[in-house]
Amino acid sequence: MYNKIILMGRIANDLELKTTPNGVNVCAFRVAVDRRFQGGDEKKTDFFNIVAWRSTAEFVTRYFAKGRMILVEGEMQTRPYTDKNGNNATWYEVNAERISFTGEKKQEDAAGTAAPPRDTGSDYASAADSDDDYPF
């Protein structure tokens, strides 16, 4: 059996490094991924829950921020839970095994500090707007 997921998208929330009661670092965040093939002018975006542990959590909180492009490799996990109305539900998340830079250049303002990524017309625009930008 094989469980592997690879996502490239933009971080959709502020990152916060937390520590479990056992002293293990963890960072949970969401990644917005535009769907590659669309019909018409409407773009659709999917949001994925990501959990990074230990040194991977430290890495992501140190070098990434909301709005930055990120590549996540990991395993999809499901956890059953009971919602506030007493209904059984399932939580889907990716347990990040590897986090990578995407080659997106960090922009700096006149003072030399990192500026947020440029606006590409949508909050979570894809890195490539046409199939010609993909190497395959």
mmCIF file of C-alpha atoms in Angstrom:
data_model
loop_
_atom_site.group_PDB
_atom_site.id
_atom_site.type_symbol
_atom_site.label_atom_id
_atom_site.label_comp_id
_atom_site.label_asym_id
_atom_site.label_seq_id
_atom_site.Cartn_x
_atom_site.Cartn_y
_atom_site.Cartn_z
ATOM 1 C CA MET A 1 0.000 0.000 0.000
ATOM 2 C CA TYR A 2 1.132 3.520 -0.697
ATOM 3 C CA ASN A 3 0.009 6.847 0.796
ATOM 4 C CA LYS A 4 1.806 9.875 -0.660
ATOM 5 C CA ILE A 5 0.543 13.363 -1.411
ATOM 6 C CA ILE A 6 2.425 16.264 -2.974
ATOM 7 C CA LEU A 7 0.904 19.753 -2.881
ATOM 8 C CA MET A 8 2.166 23.098 -4.103
ATOM 9 C CA GLY A 9 0.205 26.170 -3.129
ATOM 10 C CA ARG A 10 0.119 29.252 -0.946
ATOM 11 C CA ILE A 11 0.017 29.253 2.834
ATOM 12 C CA ALA A 12 -3.455 30.446 3.791
ATOM 13 C CA ASN A 13 -2.963 31.428 7.435
ATOM 14 C CA ASP A 14 -0.404 32.832 9.846
ATOM 15 C CA LEU A 15 2.101 30.243 11.062
ATOM 16 C CA GLU A 16 2.585 29.562 14.747
ATOM 17 C CA LEU A 17 5.037 27.117 16.286
ATOM 18 C CA LYS A 18 3.448 25.325 19.238
ATOM 19 C CA THR A 19 4.798 22.759 21.658
ATOM 20 C CA THR A 20 2.886 19.721 22.914
ATOM 21 C CA PRO A 21 2.870 18.906 26.655
ATOM 22 C CA ASN A 22 5.569 16.300 25.838
ATOM 23 C CA GLY A 23 7.842 19.010 24.398
ATOM 24 C CA VAL A 24 7.354 18.185 20.698
ATOM 25 C CA ASN A 25 7.171 21.125 18.273
ATOM 26 C CA VAL A 26 4.163 21.247 15.929
ATOM 27 C CA CYS A 27 2.799 23.683 13.353
ATOM 28 C CA ALA A 28 -0.649 23.289 11.769
ATOM 29 C CA PHE A 29 -1.570 25.392 8.743
ATOM 30 C CA ARG A 30 -3.608 25.374 5.544
ATOM 31 C CA VAL A 31 -2.401 25.411 1.947
ATOM 32 C CA ALA A 32 -4.551 26.859 -0.840
ATOM 33 C CA VAL A 33 -4.121 25.064 -4.162
ATOM 34 C CA ASP A 34 -5.764 26.317 -7.345
ATOM 35 C CA ARG A 35 -7.261 23.617 -9.500
ATOM 36 C CA ARG A 36 -5.216 23.232 -12.645
ATOM 37 C CA PHE A 37 -7.980 22.592 -15.180
ATOM 38 C CA GLN A 38 -11.003 24.863 -15.156
ATOM 39 C CA GLY A 39 -13.920 25.403 -17.445
ATOM 40 C CA GLY A 40 -14.752 29.048 -18.064
ATOM 41 C CA ASP A 41 -13.305 32.038 -16.227
ATOM 42 C CA GLU A 42 -14.035 30.908 -12.698
ATOM 43 C CA LYS A 43 -11.049 29.632 -10.696
ATOM 44 C CA LYS A 44 -11.563 27.115 -7.920
ATOM 45 C CA THR A 45 -9.279 26.681 -4.954
ATOM 46 C CA ASP A 46 -8.978 23.720 -2.603
ATOM 47 C CA PHE A 47 -7.692 24.142 0.961
ATOM 48 C CA PHE A 48 -5.667 21.385 2.600
ATOM 49 C CA ASN A 49 -4.900 21.021 6.324
ATOM 50 C CA ILE A 50 -1.197 20.391 6.946
ATOM 51 C CA VAL A 51 0.552 19.343 10.169
ATOM 52 C CA ALA A 52 4.347 19.574 10.498
ATOM 53 C CA TRP A 53 6.196 18.091 13.473
ATOM 54 C CA ARG A 54 9.570 18.580 15.170
ATOM 55 C CA SER A 55 12.312 20.059 12.948
ATOM 56 C CA THR A 56 9.929 20.305 9.977
ATOM 57 C CA ALA A 57 7.634 22.518 12.082
ATOM 58 C CA GLU A 58 10.602 24.678 13.086
ATOM 59 C CA PHE A 59 11.704 24.967 9.445
ATOM 60 C CA VAL A 60 8.293 26.026 8.122
ATOM 61 C CA THR A 61 7.745 28.670 10.820
ATOM 62 C CA ARG A 62 11.237 30.070 10.339
ATOM 63 C CA TYR A 63 11.336 30.391 6.542
ATOM 64 C CA PHE A 64 7.702 30.685 5.411
ATOM 65 C CA ALA A 65 4.776 33.026 6.045
ATOM 66 C CA LYS A 66 1.167 33.515 5.029
ATOM 67 C CA GLY A 67 0.867 34.025 1.271
ATOM 68 C CA ARG A 68 4.192 32.328 0.398
ATOM 69 C CA MET A 69 4.313 29.478 -2.086
ATOM 70 C CA ILE A 70 5.241 26.136 -0.497
ATOM 71 C CA LEU A 71 5.730 22.526 -1.594
ATOM 72 C CA VAL A 72 4.519 19.887 0.873
ATOM 73 C CA GLU A 73 5.144 16.140 0.650
ATOM 74 C CA GLY A 74 3.526 13.802 3.121
ATOM 75 C CA GLU A 75 0.836 11.291 3.966
ATOM 76 C CA MET A 76 -2.910 11.878 4.054
ATOM 77 C CA GLN A 77 -4.428 11.010 7.417
ATOM 78 C CA THR A 78 -8.013 10.884 8.641
ATOM 79 C CA ARG A 79 -9.241 11.286 12.207
ATOM 80 C CA PRO A 80 -12.819 10.696 13.293
ATOM 81 C CA TYR A 81 -14.349 13.221 15.703
ATOM 82 C CA THR A 82 -17.717 14.351 17.034
ATOM 83 C CA ASP A 83 -18.750 17.900 16.073
ATOM 84 C CA LYS A 84 -20.466 20.401 18.386
ATOM 85 C CA ASN A 85 -23.901 19.082 17.334
ATOM 86 C CA GLY A 86 -22.987 15.506 18.263
ATOM 87 C CA ASN A 87 -22.580 14.320 14.665
ATOM 88 C CA ASN A 88 -19.777 11.976 13.702
ATOM 89 C CA ALA A 89 -17.374 13.560 11.207
ATOM 90 C CA THR A 90 -13.920 12.986 9.730
ATOM 91 C CA TRP A 91 -10.951 15.380 9.749
ATOM 92 C CA TYR A 92 -8.564 15.137 6.782
ATOM 93 C CA GLU A 93 -4.980 16.357 7.074
ATOM 94 C CA VAL A 94 -1.581 15.887 5.501
ATOM 95 C CA ASN A 95 1.194 14.827 7.863
ATOM 96 C CA ALA A 96 4.113 16.742 6.306
ATOM 97 C CA GLU A 97 7.231 14.641 5.877
ATOM 98 C CA ARG A 98 9.088 17.192 3.758
ATOM 99 C CA ILE A 99 8.642 20.927 3.152
ATOM 100 C CA SER A 100 10.434 22.625 0.245
ATOM 101 C CA PHE A 101 10.882 26.034 -1.308
ATOM 102 C CA THR A 102 9.321 26.450 -4.757
ATOM 103 C CA GLY A 103 11.814 28.835 -6.316
ATOM 104 C CA GLU A 104 9.561 31.846 -5.703
ATOM 105 C CA LYS A 105 11.792 34.838 -5.068
ATOM 106 C CA LYS A 106 11.316 36.749 -1.833
ATOM 107 C CA GLN A 107 10.451 40.358 -2.589
ATOM 108 C CA GLU A 108 12.029 43.136 -0.548
ATOM 109 C CA ASP A 109 10.881 46.702 -0.061
ATOM 110 C CA ALA A 110 13.124 49.786 -0.098
ATOM 111 C CA ALA A 111 14.108 49.223 3.547
ATOM 112 C CA GLY A 112 15.383 45.735 2.704
ATOM 113 C CA THR A 113 12.665 43.870 4.586
ATOM 114 C CA ALA A 114 10.669 41.078 3.029
ATOM 115 C CA ALA A 115 7.504 42.278 1.350
ATOM 116 C CA PRO A 116 4.425 40.118 0.889
ATOM 117 C CA PRO A 117 4.152 38.327 -2.446
ATOM 118 C CA ARG A 118 2.860 40.404 -5.325
ATOM 119 C CA ASP A 119 -0.875 40.370 -5.997
ATOM 120 C CA THR A 120 -1.634 38.117 -8.932
ATOM 121 C CA GLY A 121 -5.331 38.904 -9.180
ATOM 122 C CA SER A 122 -6.564 36.402 -6.605
ATOM 123 C CA ASP A 123 -5.718 35.723 -3.001
ATOM 124 C CA TYR A 124 -4.230 32.343 -3.871
ATOM 125 C CA ALA A 125 -3.297 32.512 -7.534
ATOM 126 C CA SER A 126 -1.385 29.601 -8.967
ATOM 127 C CA ALA A 127 2.274 29.886 -9.885
ATOM 128 C CA ALA A 128 1.482 29.016 -13.483
ATOM 129 C CA ASP A 129 -1.592 30.264 -15.322
ATOM 130 C CA SER A 130 -1.276 28.054 -18.370
ATOM 131 C CA ASP A 131 -0.210 24.534 -19.181
ATOM 132 C CA ASP A 132 2.792 25.939 -21.096
ATOM 133 C CA ASP A 133 4.451 26.817 -17.772
ATOM 134 C CA TYR A 134 4.665 23.182 -16.681
ATOM 135 C CA PRO A 135 7.723 21.097 -17.648
ATOM 136 C CA PHE A 136 5.653 18.010 -18.532
#
